[in-house]
C-alpha positions as a printed Julia matrix, in Angstrom:
546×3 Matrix{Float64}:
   0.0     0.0     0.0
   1.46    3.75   -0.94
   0.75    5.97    2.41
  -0.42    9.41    2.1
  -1.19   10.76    5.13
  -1.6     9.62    8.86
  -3.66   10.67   11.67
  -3.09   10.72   15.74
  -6.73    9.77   17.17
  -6.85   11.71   19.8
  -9.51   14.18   20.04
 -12.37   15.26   18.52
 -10.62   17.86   16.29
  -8.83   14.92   14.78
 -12.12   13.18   14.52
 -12.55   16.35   11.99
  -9.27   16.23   10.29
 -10.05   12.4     9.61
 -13.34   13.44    7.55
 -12.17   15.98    5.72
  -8.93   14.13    4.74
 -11.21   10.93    3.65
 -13.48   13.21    1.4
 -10.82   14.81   -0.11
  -8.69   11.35   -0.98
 -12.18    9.82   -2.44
 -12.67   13.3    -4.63
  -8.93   13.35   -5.82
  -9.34    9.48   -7.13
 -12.97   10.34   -8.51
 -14.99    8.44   -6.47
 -18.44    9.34   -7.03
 -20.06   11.78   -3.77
 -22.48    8.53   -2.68
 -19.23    6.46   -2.09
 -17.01    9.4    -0.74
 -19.53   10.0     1.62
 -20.08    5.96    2.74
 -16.18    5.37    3.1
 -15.77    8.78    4.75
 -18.49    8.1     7.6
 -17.17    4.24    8.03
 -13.97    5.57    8.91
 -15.35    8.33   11.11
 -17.5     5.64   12.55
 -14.09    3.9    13.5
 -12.16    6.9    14.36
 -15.21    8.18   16.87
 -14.76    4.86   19.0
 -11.33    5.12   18.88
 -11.07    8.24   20.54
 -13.57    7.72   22.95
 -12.18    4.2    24.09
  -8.98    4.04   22.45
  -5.38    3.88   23.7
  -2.71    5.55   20.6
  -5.12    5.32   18.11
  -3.3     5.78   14.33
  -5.41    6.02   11.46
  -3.5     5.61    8.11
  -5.08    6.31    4.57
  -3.56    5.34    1.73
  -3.36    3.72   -1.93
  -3.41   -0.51   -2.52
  -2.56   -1.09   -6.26
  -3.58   -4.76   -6.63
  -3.29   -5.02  -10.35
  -2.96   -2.09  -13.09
  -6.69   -2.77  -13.5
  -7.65   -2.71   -9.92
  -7.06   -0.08   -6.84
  -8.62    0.98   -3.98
  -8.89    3.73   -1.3
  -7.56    1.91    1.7
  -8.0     3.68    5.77
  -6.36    1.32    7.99
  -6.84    2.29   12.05
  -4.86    0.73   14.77
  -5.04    0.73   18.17
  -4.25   -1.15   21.59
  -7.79   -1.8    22.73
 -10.37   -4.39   20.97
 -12.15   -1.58   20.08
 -14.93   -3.88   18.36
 -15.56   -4.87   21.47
 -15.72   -1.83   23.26
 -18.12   -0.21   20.59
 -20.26   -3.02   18.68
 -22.73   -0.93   17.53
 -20.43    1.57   15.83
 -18.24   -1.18   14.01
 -21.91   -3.35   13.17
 -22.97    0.25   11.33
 -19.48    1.03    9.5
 -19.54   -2.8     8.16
 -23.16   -2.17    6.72
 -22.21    0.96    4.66
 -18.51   -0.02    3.47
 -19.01   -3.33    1.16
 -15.19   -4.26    2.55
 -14.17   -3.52    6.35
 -12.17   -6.49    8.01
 -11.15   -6.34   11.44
  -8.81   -8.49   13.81
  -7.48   -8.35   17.37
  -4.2   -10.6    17.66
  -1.04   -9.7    19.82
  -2.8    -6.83   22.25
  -3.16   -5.14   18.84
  -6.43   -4.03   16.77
  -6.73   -3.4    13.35
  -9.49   -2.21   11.25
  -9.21   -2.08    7.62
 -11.61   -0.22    5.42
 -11.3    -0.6     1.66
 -13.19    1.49   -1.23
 -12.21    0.09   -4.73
 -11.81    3.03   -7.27
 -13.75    3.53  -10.23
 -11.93    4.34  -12.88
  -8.26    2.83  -11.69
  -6.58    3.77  -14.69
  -6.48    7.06  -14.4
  -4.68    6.79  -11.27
  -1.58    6.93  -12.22
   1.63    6.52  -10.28
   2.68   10.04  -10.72
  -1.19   10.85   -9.9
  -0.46    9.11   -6.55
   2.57   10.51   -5.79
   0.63   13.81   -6.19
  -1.8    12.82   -3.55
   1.24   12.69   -1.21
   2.41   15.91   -2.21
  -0.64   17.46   -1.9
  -1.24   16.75    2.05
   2.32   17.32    2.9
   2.54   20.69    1.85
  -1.51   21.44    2.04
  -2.2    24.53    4.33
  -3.57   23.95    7.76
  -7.11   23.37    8.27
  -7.08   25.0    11.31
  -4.86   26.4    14.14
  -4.82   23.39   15.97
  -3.6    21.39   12.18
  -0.98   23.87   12.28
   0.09   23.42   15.54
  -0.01   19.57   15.29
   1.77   19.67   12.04
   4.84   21.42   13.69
   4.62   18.97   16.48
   4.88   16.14   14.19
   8.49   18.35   12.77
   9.7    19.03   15.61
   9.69   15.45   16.73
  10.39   13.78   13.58
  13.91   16.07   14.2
  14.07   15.56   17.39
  14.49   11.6    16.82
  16.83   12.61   13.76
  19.08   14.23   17.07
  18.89   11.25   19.0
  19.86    8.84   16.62
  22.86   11.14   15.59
  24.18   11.49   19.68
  23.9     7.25   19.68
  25.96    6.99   16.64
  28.33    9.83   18.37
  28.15    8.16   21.69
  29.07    4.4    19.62
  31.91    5.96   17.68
  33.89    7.64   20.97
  33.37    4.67   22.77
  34.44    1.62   20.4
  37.47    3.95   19.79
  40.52    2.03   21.98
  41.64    5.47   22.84
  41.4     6.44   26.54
  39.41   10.23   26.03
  37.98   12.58   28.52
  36.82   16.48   28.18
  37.5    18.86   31.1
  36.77   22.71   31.8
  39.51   25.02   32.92
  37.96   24.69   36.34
  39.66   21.42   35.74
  36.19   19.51   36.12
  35.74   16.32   34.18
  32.72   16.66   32.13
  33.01   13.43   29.7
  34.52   10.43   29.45
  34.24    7.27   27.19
  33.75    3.94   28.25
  37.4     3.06   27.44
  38.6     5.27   30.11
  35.92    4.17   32.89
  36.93    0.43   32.32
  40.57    1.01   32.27
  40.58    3.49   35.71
  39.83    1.59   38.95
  38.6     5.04   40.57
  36.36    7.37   38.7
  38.09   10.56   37.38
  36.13   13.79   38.69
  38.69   16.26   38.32
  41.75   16.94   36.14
  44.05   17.84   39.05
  46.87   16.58   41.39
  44.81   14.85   43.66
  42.8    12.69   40.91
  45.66   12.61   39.13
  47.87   10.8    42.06
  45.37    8.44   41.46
  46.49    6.32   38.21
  49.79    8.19   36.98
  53.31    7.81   37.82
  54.01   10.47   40.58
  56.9    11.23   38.5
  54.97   12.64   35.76
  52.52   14.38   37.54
  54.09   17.5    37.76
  55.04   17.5    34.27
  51.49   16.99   33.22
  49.96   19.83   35.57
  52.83   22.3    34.3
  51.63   21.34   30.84
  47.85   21.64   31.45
  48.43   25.1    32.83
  50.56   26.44   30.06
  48.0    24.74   27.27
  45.29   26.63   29.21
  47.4    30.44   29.45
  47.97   30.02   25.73
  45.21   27.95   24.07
  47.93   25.85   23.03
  48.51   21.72   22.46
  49.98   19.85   25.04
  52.21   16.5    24.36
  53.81   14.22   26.75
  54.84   10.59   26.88
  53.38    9.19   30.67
  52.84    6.47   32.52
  49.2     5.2    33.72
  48.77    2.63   36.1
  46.81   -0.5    35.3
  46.48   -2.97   38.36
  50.0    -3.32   39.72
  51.89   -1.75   36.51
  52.54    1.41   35.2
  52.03    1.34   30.98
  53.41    3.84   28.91
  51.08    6.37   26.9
  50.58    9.52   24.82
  48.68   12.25   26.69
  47.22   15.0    24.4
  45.31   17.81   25.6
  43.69   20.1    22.77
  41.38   22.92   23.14
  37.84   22.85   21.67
  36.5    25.6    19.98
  32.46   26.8    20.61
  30.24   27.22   17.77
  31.35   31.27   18.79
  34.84   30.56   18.54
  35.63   30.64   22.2
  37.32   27.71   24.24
  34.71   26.17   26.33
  36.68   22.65   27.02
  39.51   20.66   26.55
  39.91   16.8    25.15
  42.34   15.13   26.46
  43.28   11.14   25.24
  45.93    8.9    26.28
  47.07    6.3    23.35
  48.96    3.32   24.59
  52.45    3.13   23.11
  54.11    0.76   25.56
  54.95   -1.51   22.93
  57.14    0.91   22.0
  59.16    1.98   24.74
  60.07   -2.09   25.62
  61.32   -2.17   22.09
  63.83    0.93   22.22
  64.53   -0.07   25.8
  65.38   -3.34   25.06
  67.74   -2.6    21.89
  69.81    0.11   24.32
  71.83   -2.98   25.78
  71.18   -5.89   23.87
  73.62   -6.09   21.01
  72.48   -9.77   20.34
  69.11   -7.88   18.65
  71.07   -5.54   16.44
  70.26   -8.27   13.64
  66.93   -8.09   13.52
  66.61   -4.02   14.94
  65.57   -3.28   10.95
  62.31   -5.14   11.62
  61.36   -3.85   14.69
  62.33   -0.45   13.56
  59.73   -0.91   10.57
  57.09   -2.64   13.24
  57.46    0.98   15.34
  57.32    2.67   12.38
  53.79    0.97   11.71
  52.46    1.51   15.27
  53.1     5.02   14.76
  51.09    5.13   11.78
  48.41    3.37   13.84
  48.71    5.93   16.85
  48.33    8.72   13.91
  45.32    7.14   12.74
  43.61    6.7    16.28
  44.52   10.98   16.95
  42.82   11.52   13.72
  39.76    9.23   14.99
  39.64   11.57   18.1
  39.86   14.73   16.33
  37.02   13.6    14.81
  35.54   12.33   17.51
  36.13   16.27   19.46
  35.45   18.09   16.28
  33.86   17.38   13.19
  31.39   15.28   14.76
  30.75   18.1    17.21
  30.13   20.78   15.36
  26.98   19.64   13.34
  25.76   18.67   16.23
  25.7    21.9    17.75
  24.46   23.5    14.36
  21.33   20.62   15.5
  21.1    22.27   18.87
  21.23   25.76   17.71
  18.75   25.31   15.06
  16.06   23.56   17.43
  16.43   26.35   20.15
  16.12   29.33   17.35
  12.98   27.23   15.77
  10.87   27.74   19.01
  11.62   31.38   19.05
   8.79   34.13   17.42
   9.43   33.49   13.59
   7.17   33.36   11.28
   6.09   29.74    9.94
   7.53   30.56    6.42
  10.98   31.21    8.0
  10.73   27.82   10.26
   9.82   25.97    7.14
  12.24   27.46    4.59
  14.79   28.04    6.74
  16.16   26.4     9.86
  14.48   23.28    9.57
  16.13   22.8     5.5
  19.62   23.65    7.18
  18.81   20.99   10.63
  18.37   18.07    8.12
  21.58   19.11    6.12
  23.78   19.19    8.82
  22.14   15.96   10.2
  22.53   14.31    7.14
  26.15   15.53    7.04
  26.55   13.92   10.6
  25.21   10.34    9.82
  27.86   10.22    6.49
  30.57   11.13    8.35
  29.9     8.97   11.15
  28.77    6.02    8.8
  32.2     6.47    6.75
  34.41    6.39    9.7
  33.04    3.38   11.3
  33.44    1.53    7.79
  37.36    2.83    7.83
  37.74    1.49   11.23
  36.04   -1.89   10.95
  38.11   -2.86    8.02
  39.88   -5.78    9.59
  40.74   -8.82    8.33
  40.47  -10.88   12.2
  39.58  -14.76   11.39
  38.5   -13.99    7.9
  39.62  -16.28    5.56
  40.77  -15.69    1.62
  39.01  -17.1    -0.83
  39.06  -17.13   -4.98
  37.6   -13.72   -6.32
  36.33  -13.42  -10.03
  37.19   -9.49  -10.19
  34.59   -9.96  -13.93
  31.79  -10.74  -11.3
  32.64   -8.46   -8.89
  32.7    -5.6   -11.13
  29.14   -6.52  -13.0
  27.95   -6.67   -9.29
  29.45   -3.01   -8.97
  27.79   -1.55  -12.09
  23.9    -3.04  -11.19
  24.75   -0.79   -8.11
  26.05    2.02  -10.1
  23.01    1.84  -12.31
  21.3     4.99  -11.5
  24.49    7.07  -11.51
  25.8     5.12  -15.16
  22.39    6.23  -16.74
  22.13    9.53  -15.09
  25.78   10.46  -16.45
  25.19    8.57  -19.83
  28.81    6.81  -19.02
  30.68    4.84  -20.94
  31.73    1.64  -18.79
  34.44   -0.29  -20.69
  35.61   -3.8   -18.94
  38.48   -5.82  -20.39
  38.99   -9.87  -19.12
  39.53   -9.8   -15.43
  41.55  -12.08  -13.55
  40.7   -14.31  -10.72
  42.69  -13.19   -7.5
  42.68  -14.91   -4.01
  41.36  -12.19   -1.11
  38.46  -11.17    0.55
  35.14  -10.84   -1.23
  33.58   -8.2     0.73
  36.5    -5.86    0.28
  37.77   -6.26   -2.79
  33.94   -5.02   -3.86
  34.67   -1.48   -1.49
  37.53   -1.21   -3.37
  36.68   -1.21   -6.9
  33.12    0.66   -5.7
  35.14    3.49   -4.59
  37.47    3.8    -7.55
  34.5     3.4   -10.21
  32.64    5.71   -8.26
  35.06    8.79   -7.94
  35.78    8.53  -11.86
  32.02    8.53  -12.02
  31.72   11.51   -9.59
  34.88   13.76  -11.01
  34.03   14.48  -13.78
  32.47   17.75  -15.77
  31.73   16.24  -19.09
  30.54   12.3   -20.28
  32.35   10.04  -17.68
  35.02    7.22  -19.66
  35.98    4.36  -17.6
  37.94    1.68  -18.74
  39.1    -1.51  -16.71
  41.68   -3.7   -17.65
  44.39   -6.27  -16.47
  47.71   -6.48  -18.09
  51.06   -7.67  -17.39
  53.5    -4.62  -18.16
  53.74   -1.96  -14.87
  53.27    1.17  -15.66
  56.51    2.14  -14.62
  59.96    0.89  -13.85
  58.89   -0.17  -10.33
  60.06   -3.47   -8.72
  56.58   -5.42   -8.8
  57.14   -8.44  -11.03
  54.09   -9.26  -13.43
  55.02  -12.57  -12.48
  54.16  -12.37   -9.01
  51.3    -9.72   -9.2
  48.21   -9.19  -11.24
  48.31   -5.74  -12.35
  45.14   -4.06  -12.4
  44.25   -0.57  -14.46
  41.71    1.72  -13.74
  41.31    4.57  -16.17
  38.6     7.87  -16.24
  38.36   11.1   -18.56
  37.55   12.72  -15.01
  38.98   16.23  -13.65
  42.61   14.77  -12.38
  44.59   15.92   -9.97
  48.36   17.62   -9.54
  50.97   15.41   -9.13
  51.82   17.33   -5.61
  49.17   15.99   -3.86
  50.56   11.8    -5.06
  51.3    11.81   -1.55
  48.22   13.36    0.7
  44.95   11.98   -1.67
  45.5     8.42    0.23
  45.31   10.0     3.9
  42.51    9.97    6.0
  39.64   13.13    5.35
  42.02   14.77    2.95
  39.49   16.38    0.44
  41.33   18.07   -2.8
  37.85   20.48   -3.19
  35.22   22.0    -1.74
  32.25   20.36   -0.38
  29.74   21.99   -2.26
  31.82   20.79   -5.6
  32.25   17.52   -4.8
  30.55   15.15   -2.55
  32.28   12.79    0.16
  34.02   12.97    3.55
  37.66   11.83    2.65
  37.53    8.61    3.68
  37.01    6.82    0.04
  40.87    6.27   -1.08
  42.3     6.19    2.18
  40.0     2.99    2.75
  41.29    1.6    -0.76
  44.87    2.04    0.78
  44.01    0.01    3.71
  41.92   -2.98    1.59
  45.39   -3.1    -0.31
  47.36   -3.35    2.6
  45.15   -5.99    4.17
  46.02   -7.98    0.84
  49.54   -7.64    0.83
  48.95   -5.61   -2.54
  50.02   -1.97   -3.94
  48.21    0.71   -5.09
  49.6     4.32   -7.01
  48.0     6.84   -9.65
  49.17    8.65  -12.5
  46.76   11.75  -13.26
  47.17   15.32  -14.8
  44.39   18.11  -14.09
  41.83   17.92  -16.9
  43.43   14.84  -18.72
  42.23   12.45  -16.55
  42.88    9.36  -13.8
  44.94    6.34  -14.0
  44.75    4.03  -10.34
  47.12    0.89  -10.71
  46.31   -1.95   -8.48
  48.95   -4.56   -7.28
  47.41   -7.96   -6.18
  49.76  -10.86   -5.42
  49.29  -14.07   -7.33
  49.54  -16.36   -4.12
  49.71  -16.17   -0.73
  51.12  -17.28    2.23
  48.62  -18.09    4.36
  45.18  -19.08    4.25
  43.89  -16.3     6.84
  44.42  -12.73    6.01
  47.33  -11.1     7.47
  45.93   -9.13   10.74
């Protein structure tokens, strides 16, 4: 069934609204007046018992297209009450004048279906439909108290838009293994993620000596305090390496503190995260002396080098995590305070509300984009034989819309078969068809092949790697930026240009990494993209590397 409107039974004003809005539905689908009258008074029938001995009554009217050749008016009204028993005489009168009424109680839940078939169902049209809706979403109110109730229905509809955006905040900042917390310059605690609460055996209330004394080395203490106070005198960083205590040990860490910036450009708060680096430390500690390890210091100089990456990666989460996600949230805030204020309805609707779903919007992306980055793991998952010709077909169904809205040209050469995991093998090649796809100003050209000559005079052997091209007529890029566009939320143009968070190629980097491949562009502005892929032939083991 298409919906076009619904109705909260609750008084007798919706009783009204319920009417009207029948009447008008049976005009709009030319159902003669003797028929718009009988369904309208078997659903008032209905409605008038649910209101009188109903508990969150909903009455929902709407289109069922059973066949091209057959459609009906359908009012559906549910409720938790057996309202037929309740009001026999009122559901015994609606049956008599509406040829089709069914009604059930099952589950502590009524429903009443009331069905009008309509006369002439070809001329209701899909587009004719979708006018219906239309038509009662932006009709004018009936009356003050439709007015009111419309905004209600807004302002809550937002309201839940909020709530699921704090969740998703609230997940993110706490599946993060980063230990975070956000203090005041009064030094008072005013957040902290569930990282931090598990790892401390005492609650922290306070940034300050005492609560301090609690979990870090007394040798660093002062250091920290002396570091807090000078971040605070000149809104400045603050770096140190620490140690936090964790049952009878002390483990090494990062602290950060970084001040937060208001939606008025003052500091209101502080974020300050600890990152674990203890590995670290026992490995340069334990090279100072042992001379036995100088053999193998190359690898475990290239295994810190990684875990520094890593730490970089997990300050960029909690930027995020203090910032970006932050600030549309207070746009959210801002925007629902101001729309209670004395504006006029046309400035509510066309206004704030437009710019509330925008930023909320903006919110869920950027939250759904960095959980996909970080959940890119390859733990227990096992490689398997990919056809890259299926995968890609797959890809295109999905780029359908996008294909015929751009009238591209898709061009795929013979793929090979490659061992690696299914699921993210088809992120990778989604992302790098759908950014020649999206940069572009004129008819996107994309062209996938395989071949066995590298495109330059690197050291990947054909013989070892199947060399994947990926080629677009798109916008390029300078050859300066070869070594930022694979970083995390590095955006080469402005958001109202371009779409996206960022996040795209430096997840494509990672997917490579996970396979033990290589990945590199060649591109010149307005000549267009080249992305080379590196997959190896084999591999060592059956699992994925972690």
């Amino acid at each position: 069934m298409k919906e076009i409107v619904q109705i909260n039974l609750d008084n007798e004003m919706d009783l009204i609204l319920a009417h009207k809005r029948c009447m008008k539905i049976a005009e709009m689908c030319g159902m003669p007046s003797s028929f718009q009258t009988r369904f309208s008074t078997a659903v008032s029938e209905i409605a008038r018992s649910s209101i009188a001995k109903g508990k969150d009554s909903l009455l929902v009217l709407g289109i069922n297209i059973i066949k091209s050749t057959q459609k009906e008016i359908v009012a559906i009204i549910t409720d938790i009450v057996d309202l037929k028993s309740c009001s026999p005489e009122a559901f015994n009168y609606a049956s008599r004048i509406s040829g089709n009424f069914e009604y059930s109680y099952f589950d502590n839940k009524s429903t009443t279906t009331i069905s009008q078939p309509i006369a002439s169902p070809g001329l209701l049209s899909e587009a004719k439909i979708n006018s219906l809706v239309d038509y009662f979403k932006f009709e004018p109110p009936l009356s003050p108290y439709d007015e009111i109730r419309k905004k209600n229905i807004e302002l809550i509809a937002l309201s839940e838009k909020l709530t699921e955006s704090e969740n998703k905040y609230k997940q993110l900042a706490n599946t993060i293994p980063i230990l975070i917390c956000v203090i005041n310059e009064r030094n008072n605690v005013l957040l902290t993620n569930e990282s931090l609460e598990s790892y401390l055996e005492l609650p922290l209330l306070a940034f300050d000596r005492k609560n301090l004394s609690n979990f870090v080395h007394p040798e660093n203490i002062e250091g920290i305090l002396e570091g807090w106070n000078r971040a605070k005198s000149n809104r400045s960083d603050f770096l140190a390496e620490i140690r936090i205590k964790k049952g009878t040990e002390y483990i090494w860490h990062v602290i950060s503190i970084i001040p937060n910036k208001a939606e008025d450009g003052k500091f209101n708060s502080w974020l300050v995260y600890f990152v674990d680096i203890n590995a670290q430390k026992m490995i340069v500690e334990t090279l100072k002396d042992n001379t036995e390890l100088k053999a193998i210091q190359r690898e475990l100089e290239s295994a810190n080098s990684k875990l520094v990456f890593k730490n970089k990666e997990l300050e960029q989460f909690a930027y995020i995590a203090s910032h970006d996600l932050q600030e549309p949230l207070r746009k959210i805030m801002i925007m629902l305070s101001r729309a209670g204020e004395h504006l006029s309805e046309h400035q509510k609707k066309e206004y704030y509300f437009d710019r509330i779903t925008l930023a909320a919007g903006r919110l869920s992306n950027l939250i759904t984009d960095v959980l996909n980055y970080s959940r890119v793991d390859n733990r227990n998952q096992v490689f398997s034989e990919v056809d890259l010709n299926e995968t890609l077909s797959e890809i295109l169904g999905d780029l359908s819309l996008v294909i015929e809205e751009k009238n591209a040209l898709i061009e795929i050469k013979p793929l090979p078969t490659v061992f690696g995991l299914d699921t993210q093998l088809r992120q990778l090649f989604y992302n790098l068809v759908n950014n020649a796809l999206k940069f572009n100003t004129s008819q996107p050209s994309v062209t996938i092949s395989s071949t066995n000559i590298p495109p330059d005079n690197s050291v990947i052997s054909p013989e070892n790697y199947h060399i994947i091209s990926i080629a677009d007529n798109g916008i390029g890029m300078d050859s300066q930026y070869s070594e930022r566009i694979f970083d995390m939320f590095q955006r080469l143009h402005e958001r109202d240009q371009y779409g996206g968070n960022g996040i795209g190629l430096a997840l494509c980097r990672r997917i490579i990494e996970n396979h033990n491949g290589r990945i590199n562009f060649i591109s010149k502005p307005g000549e267009g993209t080249v992305f080379w892929i590196y997959l190896p032939k084999e591999i060592v083991n059956k699992k994925a590397v972690q």
